Tab-separated table of C-alpha atoms and ligand atoms in Angstrom:
chain	number	residue	atom	x	y	z
I	136	MET	CA	-0.200	-0.116	0.404
I	137	SER	CA	3.069	2.012	0.606
I	138	THR	CA	3.068	4.852	-1.661
I	139	GLU	CA	6.570	6.456	-0.094
I	140	THR	CA	9.262	5.473	1.882
I	141	LYS	CA	9.434	5.865	5.916
I	142	PRO	CA	10.969	9.297	7.189
I	143	ALA	CA	12.377	8.946	10.086
I	144	TYR	CA	9.967	9.530	13.123
I	145	SER	CA	11.601	9.983	16.866
I	146	PRO	CA	8.856	9.709	19.236
I	147	GLY	CA	8.523	12.432	21.772
I	148	LEU	CA	10.124	14.587	18.680
I	149	ALA	CA	13.005	13.823	20.716
I	150	GLY	CA	16.224	14.654	19.725
I	151	VAL	CA	14.103	16.971	16.058
I	152	VAL	CA	15.058	20.089	16.124
I	153	ALA	CA	12.110	21.955	14.346
I	154	GLY	CA	13.629	25.585	14.212
I	155	GLU	CA	15.640	27.619	14.949
I	156	THR	CA	15.365	30.065	18.528
I	157	SER	CA	17.487	34.433	18.415
I	158	ILE	CA	15.271	34.608	21.540
I	159	CYS	CA	17.241	30.927	24.214
I	160	TRP	CA	19.421	29.046	24.023
I	161	VAL	CA	19.159	24.852	27.046
I	162	ASP	CA	22.494	23.805	27.218
I	163	PRO	CA	22.498	20.156	27.345
I	164	ASN	CA	24.536	20.478	30.355
I	165	ALA	CA	23.413	22.504	33.335
I	166	GLY	CA	23.818	26.482	30.516
I	167	LEU	CA	20.488	28.598	29.975
I	168	ALA	CA	21.406	32.268	28.561
I	169	TYR	CA	18.703	34.469	27.154
I	170	ARG	CA	19.773	36.296	24.327
I	171	GLY	CA	23.766	35.224	25.006
I	172	TYR	CA	23.879	35.637	28.533
I	173	ASP	CA	23.737	33.786	31.005
I	174	ILE	CA	20.929	32.758	33.518
I	175	HIS	CA	22.993	32.617	36.609
I	176	GLU	CA	24.595	36.537	36.154
I	177	MET	CA	20.934	37.767	35.200
I	178	ALA	CA	18.999	35.270	38.341
I	179	GLU	CA	21.296	37.317	40.634
I	180	GLN	CA	21.223	41.396	38.985
I	181	ALA	CA	18.064	41.654	36.934
I	182	ASN	CA	15.121	42.148	37.707
I	183	PHE	CA	11.665	40.831	35.209
I	184	GLU	CA	10.624	44.041	34.061
I	185	GLU	CA	14.209	43.306	32.068
I	186	ALA	CA	14.457	39.955	31.472
I	187	ALA	CA	11.500	40.403	29.018
I	188	TYR	CA	12.862	43.309	27.415
I	189	LEU	CA	15.374	41.416	26.619
I	190	LEU	CA	13.498	38.766	24.727
I	191	LEU	CA	11.494	40.796	23.593
I	192	ASN	CA	13.923	43.346	22.088
I	193	GLY	CA	16.546	41.206	21.696
I	194	GLU	CA	18.823	43.774	23.869
I	195	LEU	CA	18.806	44.935	27.274
I	196	PRO	CA	17.320	48.305	28.220
I	197	ASN	CA	19.377	51.011	29.298
I	198	ALA	CA	17.394	53.187	32.483
I	199	GLN	CA	15.730	55.736	31.355
I	200	GLU	CA	14.528	52.113	28.324
I	201	LEU	CA	13.655	49.919	31.010
I	202	MET	CA	11.635	53.063	32.414
I	203	ASP	CA	9.630	52.999	30.308
I	204	PHE	CA	8.262	49.483	29.034
I	205	GLY	CA	7.405	49.014	33.549
I	206	ARG	CA	5.299	52.226	33.166
I	207	ARG	CA	3.627	50.738	29.732
I	208	ILE	CA	3.298	47.387	31.891
I	209	ALA	CA	2.233	48.683	34.947
I	210	ALA	CA	-0.776	51.450	32.721
I	211	GLU	CA	-1.973	47.562	30.606
I	212	ARG	CA	-2.892	45.635	34.058
I	213	GLU	CA	-6.007	46.608	34.976
I	214	LEU	CA	-9.165	43.862	32.775
I	215	PRO	CA	-11.648	45.236	30.790
I	216	GLU	CA	-14.677	45.392	33.768
I	217	PRO	CA	-16.178	41.910	31.088
I	218	VAL	CA	-13.540	39.658	31.882
I	219	LEU	CA	-13.767	40.572	35.859
I	220	ASP	CA	-17.229	39.623	35.228
I	221	MET	CA	-16.813	36.869	33.803
I	222	LEU	CA	-14.605	35.053	36.605
I	223	ARG	CA	-17.333	35.855	38.554
I	224	LEU	CA	-19.209	33.867	36.874
I	225	LEU	CA	-16.810	30.914	36.981
I	226	PRO	CA	-17.422	27.404	38.608
I	227	LYS	CA	-15.706	27.837	42.234
I	228	LYS	CA	-13.495	25.366	42.450
I	229	MET	CA	-12.216	25.367	38.237
I	230	HIS	CA	-8.049	25.295	38.715
I	231	PRO	CA	-6.313	28.346	38.534
I	232	MET	CA	-4.614	27.013	34.988
I	233	ASP	CA	-7.722	26.552	33.924
I	234	VAL	CA	-9.623	30.257	34.703
I	235	LEU	CA	-6.185	32.019	33.539
I	236	ARG	CA	-6.655	29.883	29.839
I	237	THR	CA	-9.876	31.078	29.496
I	238	GLY	CA	-8.977	34.517	30.841
I	239	VAL	CA	-6.175	34.842	28.289
I	240	SER	CA	-9.309	33.594	25.537
I	241	MET	CA	-11.578	36.356	26.324
I	242	LEU	CA	-8.958	39.235	25.932
I	243	ALA	CA	-8.623	38.529	23.064
I	244	GLY	CA	-11.250	41.182	22.418
I	245	PHE	CA	-10.476	43.758	23.803
I	246	ASP	CA	-6.854	43.794	22.918
I	247	PRO	CA	-7.374	46.402	19.146
I	248	ASP	CA	-3.820	44.705	17.648
I	249	LEU	CA	-5.574	40.864	17.304
I	250	ASN	CA	-5.409	40.506	13.862
I	251	ASP	CA	-2.307	42.299	11.989
I	252	GLN	CA	0.378	40.333	13.233
I	253	SER	CA	3.909	42.504	12.492
I	254	HIS	CA	6.069	42.866	14.999
I	255	ASP	CA	5.456	46.270	16.372
I	256	ALA	CA	1.898	45.140	16.940
I	257	ASN	CA	2.813	41.886	18.772
I	258	MET	CA	5.479	44.025	20.760
I	259	CYS	CA	2.047	46.473	22.007
I	260	LYS	CA	0.106	42.514	22.985
I	261	SER	CA	3.288	41.729	23.885
I	262	ILE	CA	3.036	44.910	26.740
I	263	ARG	CA	-1.117	43.462	27.469
I	264	LEU	CA	-0.150	40.124	27.471
I	265	ILE	CA	2.007	40.272	30.227
I	266	ALA	CA	0.502	43.235	32.611
I	267	ARG	CA	-2.800	41.061	32.212
I	268	VAL	CA	-1.639	36.984	32.668
I	269	GLY	CA	-0.211	38.282	36.444
I	270	THR	CA	-3.806	40.321	37.026
I	271	LEU	CA	-5.311	37.040	35.684
I	272	ILE	CA	-4.216	35.243	37.601
I	273	ALA	CA	-4.430	37.257	40.544
I	274	ASP	CA	-7.976	38.582	40.578
I	275	GLY	CA	-9.347	35.296	39.183
I	276	TRP	CA	-7.493	32.831	42.599
I	277	ARG	CA	-8.539	36.255	44.500
I	278	ILE	CA	-12.626	36.005	42.789
I	279	SER	CA	-13.052	32.185	43.366
I	280	LYS	CA	-12.012	32.573	46.913
I	281	GLY	CA	-14.842	35.345	47.512
I	282	LYS	CA	-12.939	38.056	47.293
I	283	ASP	CA	-12.847	42.075	45.517
I	284	PRO	CA	-9.711	42.132	43.802
I	285	LEU	CA	-6.982	44.352	44.555
I	286	PRO	CA	-6.063	47.471	43.006
I	287	ASP	CA	-2.487	47.548	41.438
I	288	LYS	CA	0.645	48.622	43.481
I	289	ASN	CA	2.205	50.666	40.682
I	290	ASP	CA	5.409	51.346	42.942
I	291	LEU	CA	6.513	47.819	43.186
I	292	THR	CA	8.169	46.244	40.343
I	293	HIS	CA	5.644	43.166	38.394
I	294	ALA	CA	6.982	40.528	40.490
I	295	GLY	CA	5.982	42.741	43.797
I	296	ASN	CA	3.116	43.511	42.464
I	297	PHE	CA	2.182	40.104	41.568
I	298	LEU	CA	2.621	39.073	44.927
I	299	TYR	CA	1.197	42.035	46.571
I	300	LYS	CA	-2.282	41.321	44.530
I	301	LEU	CA	-2.098	37.870	45.136
I	302	THR	CA	-1.334	37.901	49.705
I	303	GLY	CA	-3.055	41.291	50.036
I	304	GLN	CA	0.182	42.126	52.252
I	305	VAL	CA	2.887	44.243	50.717
I	306	PRO	CA	6.009	41.748	49.813
I	307	GLU	CA	9.420	41.689	51.710
I	308	THR	CA	12.478	43.422	49.705
I	309	TRP	CA	13.875	40.280	50.219
I	310	GLN	CA	10.313	39.128	48.788
I	311	VAL	CA	10.625	41.386	46.044
I	312	ARG	CA	14.340	39.915	44.543
I	313	MET	CA	13.343	36.502	45.556
I	314	LEU	CA	9.934	36.421	42.856
I	315	ASP	CA	11.914	38.429	40.573
I	316	THR	CA	14.607	35.553	40.312
I	317	ILE	CA	11.799	32.947	39.536
I	318	PHE	CA	10.597	34.838	37.462
I	319	ILE	CA	13.587	35.056	35.806
I	320	LEU	CA	13.938	31.164	36.125
I	321	TYR	CA	11.081	30.767	34.700
I	322	ALA	CA	10.557	33.155	31.434
I	323	ASP	CA	11.874	31.108	28.323
I	324	HIS	CA	13.416	27.773	28.143
I	325	ASP	CA	13.738	27.611	24.278
I	326	PHE	CA	10.904	24.883	22.513
I	327	ASN	CA	9.600	23.399	25.010
I	328	ALA	CA	5.775	21.438	24.628
I	329	SER	CA	4.228	25.282	25.821
I	330	THR	CA	6.270	27.549	23.902
I	331	PHE	CA	5.836	24.666	20.786
I	332	ALA	CA	2.352	24.503	21.255
I	333	ALA	CA	2.402	28.392	20.870
I	334	ARG	CA	4.711	28.697	17.757
I	335	VAL	CA	2.354	25.788	16.113
I	336	THR	CA	-0.700	27.874	16.548
I	337	ALA	CA	1.684	31.253	15.707
I	338	SER	CA	2.013	29.477	12.550
I	339	THR	CA	-0.041	29.123	11.172
I	340	LEU	CA	-1.063	32.757	11.358
I	341	SER	CA	-3.044	32.760	13.935
I	342	ASP	CA	-2.945	35.489	16.652
I	343	MET	CA	-0.789	35.368	19.843
I	344	TYR	CA	-3.654	35.674	22.165
I	345	ALA	CA	-5.092	31.749	20.408
I	346	ALA	CA	-0.995	30.852	20.336
I	347	VAL	CA	-1.009	32.038	24.317
I	348	THR	CA	-4.106	30.365	25.285
I	349	SER	CA	-2.802	26.978	23.850
I	350	ALA	CA	0.906	27.276	25.002
I	351	CYS	CA	-1.765	27.900	29.030
I	352	GLY	CA	-3.547	24.702	28.330
I	353	THR	CA	-0.308	22.752	27.884
I	354	LEU	CA	1.548	24.428	30.444
I	355	LYS	CA	-1.116	22.485	32.587
I	356	GLY	CA	-0.090	18.551	32.181
I	357	PRO	CA	2.289	17.532	34.598
I	358	LEU	CA	4.677	16.505	32.581
I	359	HIS	CA	5.710	20.169	31.844
I	360	GLY	CA	4.798	22.728	34.179
I	361	GLY	CA	1.902	20.617	35.971
I	362	ALA	CA	4.621	19.580	37.953
I	363	ASN	CA	4.936	21.914	39.734
I	364	GLU	CA	1.803	22.022	42.253
I	365	GLU	CA	2.412	18.243	41.952
I	366	SER	CA	5.621	18.242	42.758
I	367	MET	CA	4.154	20.182	45.928
I	368	LYS	CA	1.999	17.097	47.130
I	369	MET	CA	4.828	14.518	46.456
I	370	LEU	CA	6.528	16.586	49.792
I	371	ASP	CA	3.378	17.342	51.852
I	372	GLU	CA	3.053	13.328	51.753
I	373	ILE	CA	7.359	12.972	52.891
I	374	LYS	CA	6.437	15.841	55.552
I	375	THR	CA	10.395	14.358	56.725
I	376	PRO	CA	13.483	14.477	55.496
I	377	GLU	CA	13.451	10.606	57.304
I	378	ARG	CA	11.039	9.270	55.107
I	379	ALA	CA	11.936	10.625	51.920
I	380	GLU	CA	14.307	7.550	50.676
I	381	GLY	CA	11.954	5.143	51.834
I	382	TRP	CA	9.064	6.772	50.237
I	383	MET	CA	11.210	7.323	47.015
I	384	MET	CA	12.054	3.563	46.760
I	385	GLU	CA	8.772	2.923	47.420
I	386	ALA	CA	7.671	4.872	44.674
I	387	LEU	CA	10.634	3.083	42.163
I	388	ALA	CA	9.159	-0.133	42.956
I	389	LYS	CA	5.320	0.850	41.753
I	390	LYS	CA	7.317	2.049	38.637
I	391	ALA	CA	5.603	5.371	39.641
I	392	LYS	CA	7.137	8.707	37.824
I	393	ILE	CA	8.138	11.235	40.250
I	394	MET	CA	7.591	14.761	39.764
I	395	GLY	CA	10.103	17.719	39.691
I	396	PHE	CA	12.459	14.964	37.976
I	397	GLY	CA	14.590	13.853	35.171
I	398	HIS	CA	14.152	16.500	31.782
I	399	ARG	CA	13.750	16.101	27.982
I	400	VAL	CA	17.896	18.238	27.287
I	401	TYR	CA	19.337	18.543	30.699
I	402	LYS	CA	20.680	15.175	31.093
I	403	ALA	CA	23.840	16.826	33.250
I	404	GLY	CA	21.389	18.954	35.882
I	405	ASP	CA	18.775	21.168	35.069
I	406	SER	CA	21.027	25.378	35.412
I	407	ARG	CA	17.970	26.255	37.569
I	408	VAL	CA	17.941	24.013	40.636
I	409	PRO	CA	20.959	25.582	41.903
I	410	ILE	CA	19.256	28.546	42.569
I	411	MET	CA	16.064	27.794	43.076
I	412	ARG	CA	18.054	25.078	46.105
I	413	GLU	CA	19.656	28.610	47.294
I	414	ILE	CA	16.096	30.143	47.345
I	415	ALA	CA	13.943	27.321	49.108
I	416	ARG	CA	17.084	26.706	51.472
I	417	ASP	CA	17.695	30.866	52.433
I	418	TYR	CA	13.566	31.454	52.877
I	419	GLY	CA	13.558	27.927	54.812
I	420	ASN	CA	16.104	30.084	57.628
I	421	ARG	CA	14.297	32.967	57.344
I	422	ILE	CA	11.133	31.629	58.258
I	423	GLY	CA	12.106	29.073	60.227
I	424	LYS	CA	11.298	26.761	58.236
I	425	PRO	CA	14.210	24.489	57.461
I	426	GLU	CA	13.224	21.151	56.476
I	427	TRP	CA	11.925	21.123	52.446
I	428	VAL	CA	16.132	21.484	51.051
I	429	PRO	CA	17.101	17.875	52.400
I	430	ILE	CA	14.066	16.487	52.050
I	431	CYS	CA	14.120	17.596	48.708
I	432	GLU	CA	18.398	17.005	48.795
I	433	LYS	CA	17.468	12.789	50.098
I	434	LEU	CA	15.564	12.229	47.660
I	435	GLU	CA	18.371	14.029	44.372
I	436	ALA	CA	20.766	11.481	46.209
I	437	THR	CA	18.915	8.497	46.065
I	438	MET	CA	17.023	9.545	42.211
I	439	GLU	CA	21.311	10.005	41.372
I	440	ARG	CA	21.878	7.193	42.746
I	441	GLU	CA	19.198	4.616	41.763
I	442	LYS	CA	18.193	6.057	38.224
I	443	GLY	CA	21.238	8.031	37.173
I	444	LEU	CA	18.254	11.296	37.277
I	445	CYS	CA	18.087	14.825	38.924
I	446	ALA	CA	15.743	17.140	39.422
I	447	ASN	CA	14.266	19.907	37.661
I	448	VAL	CA	13.218	23.756	38.728
I	449	ASP	CA	10.341	22.472	38.960
I	450	LEU	CA	11.076	20.243	42.495
I	451	TYR	CA	12.040	22.566	44.423
I	452	ALA	CA	9.918	26.193	42.901
I	453	ALA	CA	7.250	24.016	45.018
I	454	PRO	CA	8.941	24.169	48.626
I	455	VAL	CA	9.354	27.747	47.498
I	456	PHE	CA	6.487	28.632	46.258
I	457	THR	CA	5.072	27.445	49.766
I	458	MET	CA	6.787	29.272	52.153
I	459	PHE	CA	5.514	32.181	49.764
I	460	GLY	CA	1.681	31.659	51.451
I	461	PHE	CA	0.183	29.931	47.672
I	462	PRO	CA	-1.115	26.963	47.890
I	463	SER	CA	0.042	24.520	45.577
I	464	GLU	CA	-2.828	25.091	42.663
I	465	LEU	CA	-1.239	27.903	42.345
I	466	ASN	CA	2.020	26.603	41.353
I	467	THR	CA	1.839	26.298	37.704
I	468	PRO	CA	-0.131	29.300	36.337
I	469	ILE	CA	2.915	31.674	38.451
I	470	PHE	CA	5.627	29.939	36.209
I	471	ALA	CA	2.711	31.740	34.058
I	472	ALA	CA	2.510	34.604	34.854
I	473	SER	CA	7.697	34.599	33.743
I	474	ARG	CA	6.616	32.416	30.509
I	475	ILE	CA	3.682	34.689	29.195
I	476	ALA	CA	7.079	36.830	28.376
I	477	GLY	CA	9.111	34.052	26.152
I	478	TRP	CA	6.069	33.214	25.148
I	479	CYS	CA	5.264	35.971	23.823
I	480	ALA	CA	8.734	36.129	22.322
I	481	HIS	CA	8.412	32.850	20.329
I	482	VAL	CA	4.975	34.358	18.821
I	483	THR	CA	7.262	36.584	17.544
I	484	GLU	CA	9.835	35.374	16.562
I	485	GLN	CA	7.654	32.972	14.767
I	486	HIS	CA	5.509	35.571	13.165
I	487	ASP	CA	8.712	37.350	11.909
I	488	ASN	CA	10.124	34.703	9.556
I	489	ASN	CA	7.284	32.104	9.255
I	490	ARG	CA	6.419	28.745	8.046
I	491	LEU	CA	4.340	26.934	8.988
I	492	ILE	CA	4.794	24.077	11.620
I	493	ARG	CA	3.249	20.720	9.461
I	494	PRO	CA	4.801	17.533	10.340
I	495	ARG	CA	3.861	13.838	9.238
I	496	SER	CA	2.677	10.839	10.791
I	497	ILE	CA	3.626	7.567	9.994
I	498	TYR	CA	0.519	5.565	9.600
I	499	VAL	CA	-0.179	2.453	11.460
I	500	GLY	CA	-4.078	1.203	10.993
I	501	PRO	CA	-5.373	-0.861	8.597
I	502	ALA	CA	-3.692	-1.436	5.165
I	503	LEU	CA	-6.512	0.032	2.308
I	504	ARG	CA	-10.332	-1.757	2.385
I	505	PRO	CA	-12.518	-1.545	0.538
I	506	PHE	CA	-15.709	0.414	1.414
I	507	PRO	CA	-18.314	-2.359	1.643
I	508	GLY	CA	-21.769	0.357	0.675
I	509	HIS	CA	-24.363	1.889	2.582
I	510	SER	CA	-26.108	-1.234	0.580
I	511	SER	CA	-24.476	-4.726	2.100
I	512	SER	CA	-24.311	-2.558	5.940
I	513	THR	CA	-28.114	-1.791	5.456
I	514	LYS	CA	-28.817	-5.572	4.721
X	1489	COA	N1	10.885	9.431	37.744
X	1489	COA	C1	11.003	8.121	37.561
X	1489	COA	N2	10.974	8.008	36.240
X	1489	COA	C2	11.559	8.645	35.743
X	1489	COA	C3	11.486	10.174	35.191
X	1489	COA	C4	10.486	10.487	36.773
X	1489	COA	N3	10.523	11.878	36.845
X	1489	COA	N4	11.976	10.290	34.608
X	1489	COA	C5	12.018	9.951	33.491
X	1489	COA	N5	11.804	8.802	33.986
X	1489	COA	C6	12.603	6.886	33.440
X	1489	COA	C7	12.126	6.184	32.098
X	1489	COA	O1	11.092	5.913	33.149
X	1489	COA	C8	12.038	6.029	31.213
X	1489	COA	O2	12.819	5.538	32.546
X	1489	COA	P1	13.735	3.494	31.167
X	1489	COA	O3	13.721	4.057	30.664
X	1489	COA	O4	13.538	2.702	32.422
X	1489	COA	O5	11.569	3.837	30.691
X	1489	COA	C9	12.890	6.875	31.442
X	1489	COA	O6	13.540	7.790	32.774
X	1489	COA	C10	13.678	7.845	30.188
X	1489	COA	O7	13.005	8.728	30.790
X	1489	COA	P2	11.342	9.804	29.125
X	1489	COA	O8	9.826	9.014	30.048
X	1489	COA	O9	11.548	8.492	27.791
X	1489	COA	O10	11.529	10.822	29.009
X	1489	COA	P3	11.029	11.490	28.671
X	1489	COA	O11	12.546	12.788	27.944
X	1489	COA	O12	10.139	11.578	27.927
X	1489	COA	O13	10.515	12.635	29.337
X	1489	COA	C11	9.677	13.740	31.235
X	1489	COA	C12	10.537	13.906	30.735
X	1489	COA	C13	10.715	15.062	32.309
X	1489	COA	C14	8.440	14.078	31.183
X	1489	COA	C15	10.075	12.859	32.617
X	1489	COA	O14	11.608	12.768	32.636
X	1489	COA	C16	9.290	13.056	32.779
X	1489	COA	O15	7.764	12.591	33.492
X	1489	COA	N6	8.906	14.156	34.892
X	1489	COA	C17	8.045	14.354	35.554
X	1489	COA	C18	7.820	15.493	35.254
X	1489	COA	C19	8.489	16.584	35.562
X	1489	COA	O16	8.924	16.539	36.185
X	1489	COA	N7	8.147	17.573	35.213
X	1489	COA	C20	8.696	18.622	35.285
X	1489	COA	C21	9.697	19.033	33.967
X	1489	COA	S1	10.610	20.225	33.866
């Protein structure tokens, strides 16, 4: 039946190069750079706005450009009233990632540049999306808890304002610094599943909101962004460092997938783990809850010994978010509040040099056979 030779096949597209990008480089040997800048240096010194500007524009902003960029984000944060009304109509138990996906989709209708895929229009939409994704998460969460959304505090950074809007408390300077670092770590990761989903959608010349809606749906899954929620459930179950090794051995014996471990690209460690681990240690020491890091370290040592697998960033992000006071359902949305910068940069890059992304499949169904026709099926 075959009319062509079989194309090469890599399950899960492992190792397949699906495009070129100048936004982000993931080095399998535990490295990560945005537009050529090492993530480790940026995480220490930059804030999220600088990283987002860099991802979108290709170069770091000067002081004036950074101030203007921050102001433009601040000016776009408020949600249109009908979107707030919609948030009030959603079931109170709806997962915040589903709320976010729904909200992004609805916001499309309020963007005057929706169907303009030019570079300049995409930059404007990126700023609106970066601003409003944070608001959707914070306002959606408060509304689901029967509370009113809070007004923005525009004297805070984007990360600081996000913390304030979620918790209702003005965060400490060190908390803002930590969240800025976390936002930088999560902002981009080349062709990860959600970014690839966004690029596939954008490659049909569909709009940025459609692409980000696809990305939100993709990030939710526990093999991707959803892992930071699942990791926290695991750590809550383990409870103490003494129980960690036994728990892991039992789970491995059952052939379970352990959340927060493994990575498609990194095989010698996730570049973001050392920074996130130190944030977790620092936070734990500050608030008298130092046990999370030893639990994770025991899990890491056991997994390394048993399967040679390394932890990924979500293992340590989970307890950090818990120490911030967030329930685990918010872990993946917080990831999205940062990754939105990467998604928008990739959609823009895709539109600027587009070719439809349309792979092939290998047909493994029945061989060609004669269609019986209606007369035979009604006999
Ligand atoms: N727990 C237990 N075993 C794992 C594992 C994990 N977290 N991750 C990978 N493995 C094992 C697989 O079972 C497989 O073993 P086998 O060869 O004996 O069958 C081997 O390692 C290769 O794994 P594979 O599933 O082919 O890797 P992948 O590249 O397809 O998947 C992930 C990568 C991230 C999806 C996978 O590691 C995973 O599911 N991790 C947990 C979810 C997670 O933390 N996601 C966040 C990623 S940042």
